[in-house]
XYZ file of C-alpha atoms in Angstrom:
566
model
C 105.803 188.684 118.987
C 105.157 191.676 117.240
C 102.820 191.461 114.059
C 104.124 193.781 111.270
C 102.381 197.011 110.642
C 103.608 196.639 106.689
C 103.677 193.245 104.499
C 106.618 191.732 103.121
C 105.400 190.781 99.426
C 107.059 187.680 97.995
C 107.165 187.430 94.002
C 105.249 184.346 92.858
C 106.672 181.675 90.657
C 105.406 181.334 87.590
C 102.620 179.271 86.349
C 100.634 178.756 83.069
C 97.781 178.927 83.690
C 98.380 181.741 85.853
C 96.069 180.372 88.763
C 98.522 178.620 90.737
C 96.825 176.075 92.975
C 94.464 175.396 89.978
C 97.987 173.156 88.432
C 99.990 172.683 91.361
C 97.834 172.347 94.164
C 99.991 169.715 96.352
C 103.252 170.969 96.232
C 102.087 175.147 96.045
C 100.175 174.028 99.509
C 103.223 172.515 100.710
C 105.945 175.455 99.668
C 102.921 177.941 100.827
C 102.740 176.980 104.560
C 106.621 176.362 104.839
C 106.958 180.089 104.149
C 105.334 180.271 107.754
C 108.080 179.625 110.287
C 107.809 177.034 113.167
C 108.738 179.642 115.475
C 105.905 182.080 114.187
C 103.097 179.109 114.319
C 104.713 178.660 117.745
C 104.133 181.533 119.427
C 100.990 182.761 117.684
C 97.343 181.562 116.969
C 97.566 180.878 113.481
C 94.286 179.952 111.213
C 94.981 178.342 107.650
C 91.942 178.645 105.304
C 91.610 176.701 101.784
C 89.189 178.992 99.593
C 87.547 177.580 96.831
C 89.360 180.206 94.661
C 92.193 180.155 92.105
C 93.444 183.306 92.870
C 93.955 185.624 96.166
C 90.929 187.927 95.872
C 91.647 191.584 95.184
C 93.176 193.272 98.245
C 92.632 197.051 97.021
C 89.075 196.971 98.725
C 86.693 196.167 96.562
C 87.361 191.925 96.133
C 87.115 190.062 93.051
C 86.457 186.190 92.975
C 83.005 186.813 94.058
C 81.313 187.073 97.650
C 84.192 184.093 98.676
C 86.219 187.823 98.291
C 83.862 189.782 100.427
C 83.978 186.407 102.599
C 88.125 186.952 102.959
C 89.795 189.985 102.127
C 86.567 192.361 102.354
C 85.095 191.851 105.437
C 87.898 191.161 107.564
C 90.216 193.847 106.613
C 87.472 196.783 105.463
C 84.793 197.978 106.343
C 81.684 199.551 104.666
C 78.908 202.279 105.421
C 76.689 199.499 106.236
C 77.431 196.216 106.701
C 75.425 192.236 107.464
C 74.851 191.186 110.965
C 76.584 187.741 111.107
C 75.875 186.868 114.618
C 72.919 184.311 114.700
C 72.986 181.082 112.838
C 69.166 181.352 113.091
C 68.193 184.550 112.624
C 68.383 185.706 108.692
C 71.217 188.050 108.256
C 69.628 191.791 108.142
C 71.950 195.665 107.155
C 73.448 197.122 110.399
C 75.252 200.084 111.130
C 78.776 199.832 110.202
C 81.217 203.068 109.357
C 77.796 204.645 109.403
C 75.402 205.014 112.562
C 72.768 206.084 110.858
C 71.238 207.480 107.833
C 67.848 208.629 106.186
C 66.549 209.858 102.315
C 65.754 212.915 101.940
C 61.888 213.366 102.318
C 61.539 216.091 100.112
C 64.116 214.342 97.193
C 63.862 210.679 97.645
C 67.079 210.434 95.234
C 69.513 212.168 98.187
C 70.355 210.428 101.593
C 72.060 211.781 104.450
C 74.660 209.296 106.558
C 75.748 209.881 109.232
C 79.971 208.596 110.084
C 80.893 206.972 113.158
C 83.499 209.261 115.114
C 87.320 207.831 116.211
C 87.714 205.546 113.583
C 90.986 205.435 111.704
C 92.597 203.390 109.006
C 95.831 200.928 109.604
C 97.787 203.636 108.510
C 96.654 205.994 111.438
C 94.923 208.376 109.040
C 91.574 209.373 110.193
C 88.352 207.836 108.412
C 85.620 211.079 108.110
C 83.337 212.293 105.299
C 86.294 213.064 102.939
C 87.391 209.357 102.376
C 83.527 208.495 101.666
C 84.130 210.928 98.661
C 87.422 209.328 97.701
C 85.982 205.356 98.201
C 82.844 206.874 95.971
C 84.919 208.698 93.748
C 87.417 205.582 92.577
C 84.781 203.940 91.372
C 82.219 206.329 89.602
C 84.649 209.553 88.827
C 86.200 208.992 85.508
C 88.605 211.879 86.127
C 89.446 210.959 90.044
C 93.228 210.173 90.194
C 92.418 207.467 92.337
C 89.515 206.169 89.364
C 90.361 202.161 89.428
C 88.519 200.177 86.493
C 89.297 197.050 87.611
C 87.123 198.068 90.891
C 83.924 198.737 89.030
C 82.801 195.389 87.870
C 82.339 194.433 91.449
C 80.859 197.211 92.690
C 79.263 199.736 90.303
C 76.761 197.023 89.140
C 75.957 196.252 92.788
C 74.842 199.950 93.290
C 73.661 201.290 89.939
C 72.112 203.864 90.685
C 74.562 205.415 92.816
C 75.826 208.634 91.415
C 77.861 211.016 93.348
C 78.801 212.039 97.442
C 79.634 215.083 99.069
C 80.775 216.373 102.487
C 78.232 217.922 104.668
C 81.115 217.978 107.983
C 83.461 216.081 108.915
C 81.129 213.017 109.990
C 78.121 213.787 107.575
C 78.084 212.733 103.923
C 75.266 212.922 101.052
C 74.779 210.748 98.405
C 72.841 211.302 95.873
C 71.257 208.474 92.933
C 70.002 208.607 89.417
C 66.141 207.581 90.915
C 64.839 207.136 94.228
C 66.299 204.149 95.186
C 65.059 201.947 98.555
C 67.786 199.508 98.283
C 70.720 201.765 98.189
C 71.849 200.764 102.407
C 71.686 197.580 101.180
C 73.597 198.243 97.974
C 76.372 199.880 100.498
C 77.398 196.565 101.779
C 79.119 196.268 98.807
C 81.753 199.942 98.961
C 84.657 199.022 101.221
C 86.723 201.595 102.412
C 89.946 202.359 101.589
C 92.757 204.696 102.891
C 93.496 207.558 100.324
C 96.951 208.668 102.775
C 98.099 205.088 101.777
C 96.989 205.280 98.210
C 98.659 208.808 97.907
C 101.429 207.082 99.418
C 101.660 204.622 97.045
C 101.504 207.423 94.253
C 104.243 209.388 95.309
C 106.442 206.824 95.640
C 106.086 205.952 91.662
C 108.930 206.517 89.166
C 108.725 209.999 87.478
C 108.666 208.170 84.310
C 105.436 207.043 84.618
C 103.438 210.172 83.687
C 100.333 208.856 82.192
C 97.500 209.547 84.250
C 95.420 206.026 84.048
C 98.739 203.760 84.225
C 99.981 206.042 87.544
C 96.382 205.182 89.264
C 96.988 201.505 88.288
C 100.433 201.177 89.565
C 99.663 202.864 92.849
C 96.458 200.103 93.532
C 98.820 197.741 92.768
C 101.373 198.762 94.941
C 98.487 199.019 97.069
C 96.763 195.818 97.267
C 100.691 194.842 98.182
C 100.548 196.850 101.353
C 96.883 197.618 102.146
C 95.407 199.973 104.423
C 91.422 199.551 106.019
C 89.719 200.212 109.418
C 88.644 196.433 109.706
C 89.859 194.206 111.982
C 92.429 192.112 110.193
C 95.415 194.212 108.853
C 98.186 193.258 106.377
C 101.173 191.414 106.446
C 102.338 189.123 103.640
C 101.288 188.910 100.097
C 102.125 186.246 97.648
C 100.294 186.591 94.320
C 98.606 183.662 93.605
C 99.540 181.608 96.625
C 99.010 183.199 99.787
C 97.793 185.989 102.081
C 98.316 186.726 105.844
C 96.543 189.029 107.755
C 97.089 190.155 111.280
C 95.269 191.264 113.956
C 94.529 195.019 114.213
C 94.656 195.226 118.183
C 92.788 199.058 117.756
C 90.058 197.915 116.088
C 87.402 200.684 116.909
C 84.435 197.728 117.816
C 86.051 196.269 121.137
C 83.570 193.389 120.096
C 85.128 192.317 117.620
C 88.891 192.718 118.055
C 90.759 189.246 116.906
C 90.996 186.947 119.288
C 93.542 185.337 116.622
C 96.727 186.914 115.698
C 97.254 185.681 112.177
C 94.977 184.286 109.050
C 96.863 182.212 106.245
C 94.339 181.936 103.301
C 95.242 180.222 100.162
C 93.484 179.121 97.116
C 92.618 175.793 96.297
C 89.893 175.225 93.911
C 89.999 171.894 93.569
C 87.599 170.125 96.172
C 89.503 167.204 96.521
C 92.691 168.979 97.194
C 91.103 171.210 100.219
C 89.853 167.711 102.012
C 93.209 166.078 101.292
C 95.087 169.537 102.955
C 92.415 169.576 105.826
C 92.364 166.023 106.580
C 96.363 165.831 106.380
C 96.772 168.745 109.026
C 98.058 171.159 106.290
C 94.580 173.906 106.965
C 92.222 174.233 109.657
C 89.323 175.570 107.698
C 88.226 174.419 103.995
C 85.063 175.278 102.140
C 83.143 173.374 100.235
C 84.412 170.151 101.040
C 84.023 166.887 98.776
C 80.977 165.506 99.307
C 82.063 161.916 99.090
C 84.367 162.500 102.013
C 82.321 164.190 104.557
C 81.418 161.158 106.734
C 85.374 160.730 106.615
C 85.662 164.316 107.312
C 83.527 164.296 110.261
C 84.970 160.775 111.800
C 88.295 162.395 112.050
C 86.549 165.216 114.603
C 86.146 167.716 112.110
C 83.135 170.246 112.650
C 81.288 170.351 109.583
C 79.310 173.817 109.188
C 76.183 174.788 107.325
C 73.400 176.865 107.113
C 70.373 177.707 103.935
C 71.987 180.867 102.460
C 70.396 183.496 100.837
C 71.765 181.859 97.358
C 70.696 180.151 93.665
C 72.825 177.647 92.129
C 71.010 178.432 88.434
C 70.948 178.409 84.893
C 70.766 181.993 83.494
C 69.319 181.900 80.523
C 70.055 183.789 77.120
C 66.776 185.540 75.274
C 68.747 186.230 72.326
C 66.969 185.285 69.201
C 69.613 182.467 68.516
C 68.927 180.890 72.069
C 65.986 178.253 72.347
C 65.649 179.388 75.835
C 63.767 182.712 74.389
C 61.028 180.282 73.896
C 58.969 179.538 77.271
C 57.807 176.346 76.639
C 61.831 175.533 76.448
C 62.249 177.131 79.935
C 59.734 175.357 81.276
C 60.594 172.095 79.933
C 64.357 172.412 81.518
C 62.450 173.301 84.910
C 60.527 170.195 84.573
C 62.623 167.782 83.445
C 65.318 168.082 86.804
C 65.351 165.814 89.510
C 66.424 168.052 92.579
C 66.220 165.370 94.778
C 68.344 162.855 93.174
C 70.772 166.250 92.709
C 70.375 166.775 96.568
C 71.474 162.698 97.390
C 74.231 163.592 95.210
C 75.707 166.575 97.093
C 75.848 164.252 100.565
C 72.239 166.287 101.370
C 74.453 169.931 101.304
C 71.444 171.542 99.037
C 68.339 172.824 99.058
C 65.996 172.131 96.158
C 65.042 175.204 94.098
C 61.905 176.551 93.169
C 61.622 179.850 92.790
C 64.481 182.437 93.958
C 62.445 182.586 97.303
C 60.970 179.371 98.660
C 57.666 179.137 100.134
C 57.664 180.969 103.842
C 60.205 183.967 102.506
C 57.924 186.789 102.179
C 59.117 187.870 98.731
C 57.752 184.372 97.767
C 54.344 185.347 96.269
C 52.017 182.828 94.137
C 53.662 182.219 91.237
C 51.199 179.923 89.091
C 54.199 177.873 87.506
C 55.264 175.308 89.824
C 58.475 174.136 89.419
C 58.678 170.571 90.382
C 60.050 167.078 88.775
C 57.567 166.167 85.967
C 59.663 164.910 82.753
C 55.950 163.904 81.151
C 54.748 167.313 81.381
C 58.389 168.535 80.086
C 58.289 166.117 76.810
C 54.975 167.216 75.983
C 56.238 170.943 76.203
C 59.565 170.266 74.108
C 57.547 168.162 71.432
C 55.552 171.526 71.268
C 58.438 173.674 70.490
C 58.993 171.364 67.768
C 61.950 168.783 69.534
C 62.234 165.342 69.808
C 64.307 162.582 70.916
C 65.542 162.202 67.286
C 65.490 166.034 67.273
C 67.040 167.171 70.144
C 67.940 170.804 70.948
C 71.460 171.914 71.292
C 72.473 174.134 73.973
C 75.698 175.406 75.389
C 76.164 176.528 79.179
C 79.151 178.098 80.136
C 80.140 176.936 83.656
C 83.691 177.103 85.882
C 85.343 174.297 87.741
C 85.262 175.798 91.461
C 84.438 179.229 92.492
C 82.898 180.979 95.611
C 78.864 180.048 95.954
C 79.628 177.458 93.017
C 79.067 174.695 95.155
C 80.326 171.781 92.782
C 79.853 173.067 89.376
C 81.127 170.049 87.480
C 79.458 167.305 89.022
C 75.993 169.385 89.138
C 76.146 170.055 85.331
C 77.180 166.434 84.770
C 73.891 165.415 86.469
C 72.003 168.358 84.659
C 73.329 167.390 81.439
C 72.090 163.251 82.058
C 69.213 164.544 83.758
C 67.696 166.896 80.581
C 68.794 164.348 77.704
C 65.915 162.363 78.731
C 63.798 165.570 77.406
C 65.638 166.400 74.140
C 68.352 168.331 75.487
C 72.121 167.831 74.005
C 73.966 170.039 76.574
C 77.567 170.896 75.920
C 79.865 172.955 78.322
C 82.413 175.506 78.098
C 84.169 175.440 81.049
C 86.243 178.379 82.175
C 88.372 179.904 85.075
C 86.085 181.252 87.436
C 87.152 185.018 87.738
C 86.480 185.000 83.817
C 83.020 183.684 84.354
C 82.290 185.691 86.827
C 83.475 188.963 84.778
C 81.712 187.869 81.688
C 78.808 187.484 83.242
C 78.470 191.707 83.404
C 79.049 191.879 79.775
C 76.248 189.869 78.595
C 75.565 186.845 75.781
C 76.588 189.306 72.775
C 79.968 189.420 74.086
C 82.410 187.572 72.697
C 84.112 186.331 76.081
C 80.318 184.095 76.072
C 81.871 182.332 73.163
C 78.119 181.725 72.008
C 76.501 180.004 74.826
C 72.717 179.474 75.634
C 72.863 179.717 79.134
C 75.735 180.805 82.225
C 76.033 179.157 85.370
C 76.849 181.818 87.721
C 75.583 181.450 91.251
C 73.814 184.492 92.283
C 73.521 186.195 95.998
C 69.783 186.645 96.324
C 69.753 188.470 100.031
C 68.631 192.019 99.274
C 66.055 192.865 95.823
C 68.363 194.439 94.137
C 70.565 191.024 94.557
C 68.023 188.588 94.315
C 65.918 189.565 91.029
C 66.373 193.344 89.901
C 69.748 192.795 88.399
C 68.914 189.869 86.202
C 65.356 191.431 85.060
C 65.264 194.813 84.912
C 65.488 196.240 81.078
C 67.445 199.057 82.862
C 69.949 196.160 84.000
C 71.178 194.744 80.474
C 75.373 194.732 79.929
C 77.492 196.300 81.389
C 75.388 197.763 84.094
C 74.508 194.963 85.820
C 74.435 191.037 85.753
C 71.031 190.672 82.958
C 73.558 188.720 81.035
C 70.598 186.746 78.989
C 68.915 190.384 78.008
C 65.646 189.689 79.610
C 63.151 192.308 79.439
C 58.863 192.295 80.014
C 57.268 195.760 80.558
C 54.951 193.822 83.227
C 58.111 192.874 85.168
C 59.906 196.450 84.516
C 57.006 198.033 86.329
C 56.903 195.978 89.180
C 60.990 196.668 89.707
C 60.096 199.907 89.750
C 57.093 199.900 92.082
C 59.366 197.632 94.615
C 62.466 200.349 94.325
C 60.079 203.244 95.104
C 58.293 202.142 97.798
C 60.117 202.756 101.234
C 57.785 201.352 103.450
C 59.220 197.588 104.535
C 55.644 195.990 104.833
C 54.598 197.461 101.621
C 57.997 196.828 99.596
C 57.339 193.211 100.161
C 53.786 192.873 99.194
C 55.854 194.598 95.455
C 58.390 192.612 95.941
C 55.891 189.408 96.302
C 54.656 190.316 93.293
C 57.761 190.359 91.018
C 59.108 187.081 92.389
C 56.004 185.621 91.055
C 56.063 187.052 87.705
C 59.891 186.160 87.748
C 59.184 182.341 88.497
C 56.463 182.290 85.655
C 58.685 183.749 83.521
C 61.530 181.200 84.038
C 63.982 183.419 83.186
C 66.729 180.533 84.990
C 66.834 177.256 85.281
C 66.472 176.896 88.882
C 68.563 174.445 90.425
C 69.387 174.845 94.054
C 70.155 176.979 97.339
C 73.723 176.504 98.934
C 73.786 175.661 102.516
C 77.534 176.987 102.942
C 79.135 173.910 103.922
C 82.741 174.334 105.319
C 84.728 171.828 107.550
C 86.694 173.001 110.543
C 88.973 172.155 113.069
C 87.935 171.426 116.746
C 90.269 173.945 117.576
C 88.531 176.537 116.096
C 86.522 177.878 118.892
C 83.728 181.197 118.375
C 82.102 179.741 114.654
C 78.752 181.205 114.336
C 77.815 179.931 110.391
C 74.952 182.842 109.841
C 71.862 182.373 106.675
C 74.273 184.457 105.055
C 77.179 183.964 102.138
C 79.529 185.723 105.020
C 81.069 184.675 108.226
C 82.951 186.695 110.888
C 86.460 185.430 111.410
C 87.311 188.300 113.853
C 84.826 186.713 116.637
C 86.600 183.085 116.312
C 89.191 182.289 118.577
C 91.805 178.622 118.439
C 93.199 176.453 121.424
């Protein structure tokens, strides 16, 4: 059959809480996938993924809910300047070429680099992609006075290229970008700038009422008309959109890489936080593909001929930690005591094995790794002693609060984990009490810092952190120049020593050299203790034998245009 070049957008019911599968996971699930019609799953290849999410990610192009976003309606459906090679599951995941073949800084003015566009690509919409929509994609985000300027895009992508500043056409297929400082990581940083169509935005804009005349409210009703009816080069395209509930994608038969042009013709992806739920739907027949899976089921899971996928992943599962002067994490010996005092591997036995135990943001073989001269290991003695030091007790414990989220994408299973935290640290003076909120607010609230109000107070956020580029991995939680809102220093950490060595790693552009810098901060970082670190995600999703292609990469991302289904 013919797969719709324009989605039909179903209003969603109602709900509460306003997260839909987070209340009503069974029967949403069940009205969700009977909105598909026999005679559509009959005649095409259709793929039914349960995200760990409460909400659809963003669809305008730059995804919310975290990298599961990026995972689902990013990379399938956009693409970026530069983008992860997710072929190997045993090579690490390294920057490619993506709407970009090439590009080089300026040797003269490290701050300016030159990209080069790749030729014949077009959008869904059959408008052309060139050097002009690199402005526009730049511009929504950075330009206060664009018309296309979309705040509720920059939270997810101006703090994962701060120092990103402007872009201008050179031709047709060259563009310059230009950054506050000479910045090494900015290719990386691209990753994260999805392109979208401006035709279909203007489209969108046009077709508003008249009486909406105010500027900011005009650009917000045309992305939302947008994200209805999307328009990227990637290799998924759009076709229904149910707030809340459920998104379908197509395949985009021109996909300008032959490579990867779907071998699938349609993606169903709904959210369903709750772990339990998505091995219920998956085991019942209702999906194909669930994340995270329960750990208590996976031996169930896999005796039903389920393929059970995982891989180490560029990731920490941590504690960030406040330095505010009301936290008792601004005292080390604290820090180091909450280090000490976890039992990883009991926390690994837990998780059915589906972790690796943390110490340090990069373990011993990476080559950021370094010699930090704290070891972080299971040594409650050692973490007593400390605590009685900072003047607590077992009559006199310290009370913290963590702010944490039920589900989430990277979040592995935040409730149990903290459970276990919580049991595991009251044997070394720790009363730990959570505030437990919807994940998208977490993950928002983690930009604007401790002071804000939204942390209602706490000590410490559980946020899981990407950690496969510097910027990613420590700049943005260390770096003075990082605080709220420009990037995710939520706890206000700041040392001059460890300031200086961000800046030596972001200036040097020599690979070798960058991670001999790079070596050094991590070290500084783990003797600083700036998190409590807890563990590495290994990715773990459960599939369907039908699903043929599955390459699960050392990466938080995973190519669904490569996979193909019986």
């Amino acid at each position: 059959m013919n797969t719709p070049t324009s989605p039909t957008r179903i209003a969603a019911p109602r709900c509460g809480l306003g997260h839909g599968f987070g209340v009503r996971s069974g029967a949403l699930l069940v009205a969700a996938l009977s909105l598909i019609s026999t005679a559509v799953l009959a005649q095409e290849k259709v793929m039914r993924i349960a995200m760990t999410a409460g909400d659809i990610p963003r669809t305008s192009g730059q995804p919310d809910q975290g990298y599961e976003g990026n995972r689902f309606t990013g990379i399938p459906m956009y693409d970026s300047l530069t983008q992860w090679d997710l072929t190997s599951a045993t090579k690490a995941s390294v920057v490619i070429p993506d709407l970009a073949l090439s590009w080089a800084v300026d040797a003269s003015d490290r701050t300016k680099w030159v990209f080069k566009l790749r030729p014949g690509v077009k959008f869904h919409d059959g408008s052309p992609f060139n050097a002009d929509a690199v402005v526009w994609n730049v511009d929504k985000v950075l330009r206060k006075d664009a018309p296309q300027f979309d705040p509720a895009q920059i939270g997810v992508t101006a703090s994962r290229m701060p120092t990103l500043r402007t872009a201008r056409k050179i031709d047709d297929l060259t563009v310059e970008l230009t950054t506050s400082e000479p910045d090494s990581f900015l290719p990386i940083n691209l990753t994260n700038l999805f392109m979208a169509s401006p035709v279909q935005w203007e489209k969108k804009l046009a077709a508003l009422p008249a009486t909406v005349t105010d500027k900011a409210e005009r650009s917000k009703a045309a992305w939302t008309a947008f994200a209805a009816d999307f328009s990227g080069t990637g290799p998924f395209k759009a076709s229904k959109f149910v707030p809340r509930e459920r998104l379908e994608i197509v395949k985009n038969p021109d996909y300008w890489d032959a490579a990867r042009r779907p071998k699938i013709d349609r993606v169903v992806m709904l959210p369903l936080p709750e772990a339990s739920s998505r091995t219920a739907a998956l085991l019942s027949g209702q999906v194909d593909w669930i994340e995270a899976p329960a750990p208590d089921a996976l031996e169930a899971i896999k005796g039903r001929g389920f393929k059970l996928y995982s891989n180490l992943q560029p990731h920490l599962w941590p504690w960030q930690f406040s330095m505010l002067p009301d936290s008792p994490f601004a005292d080390k010996k604290v820090r180091y005591a909450a280090n000490l005092c976890l039992n990883r591997t009991a926390m690994k036995e837990l998780l059915g094995g589906l972790m690796v135990e943390a110490t340090g943001v990069a373990e011993p073989g990476n080559p950021w790794r370094g010699n930090p001269t704290f070891q972080i290991k299971y040594d409650p003695a050692a973490a007593k002693k400390l605590m009685t030091e900072a003047g607590y007790s077992a009559s006199k414990p310290v009370k913290v609060k963590v702010q944490t989220s039920a589900s989430g994408s990277g979040q592995m299973q935040p409730l149990p984990m903290n459970e276990f935290i919580q049991q595991s640290l009251k044997e070394c003076y720790f009363d730990v009490q959570f505030d437990v909120v919807e994940w998208n607010t977490l993950f928002s609230s983690w930009r604007l810092g401790a002071k804000d109000p939204g942390a209602h107070g706490a000590h410490a956020t559980n946020v899981s952190a990407a950690t496969m580029d510097p910027f990613f991995a420590m700049v943005r939680f260390v770096s003075t120049k990082a605080f709220p809102p420009v990037s995710n220093n939520w706890g206000y950490f700041s040392n001059p020593e460890v300031d200086a060595l961000v800046d030596k790693a972001r200036t040097t552009f020599d690979e070798k050299q960058r991670d001999v810098a790079l070596a050094n901060l991590h070290a500084k970082i783990v003797d600083e203790a700036p998190f409590l670190f807890v563990a590495h995600d290994v990715g773990p999703r459960a599939l369907s034998p039908k699903i043929k292609g599955v390459v699960q990469p050392q990466s938080w991302f995973i190519d669904l245009a490569t996979m193909s289904m019986d």
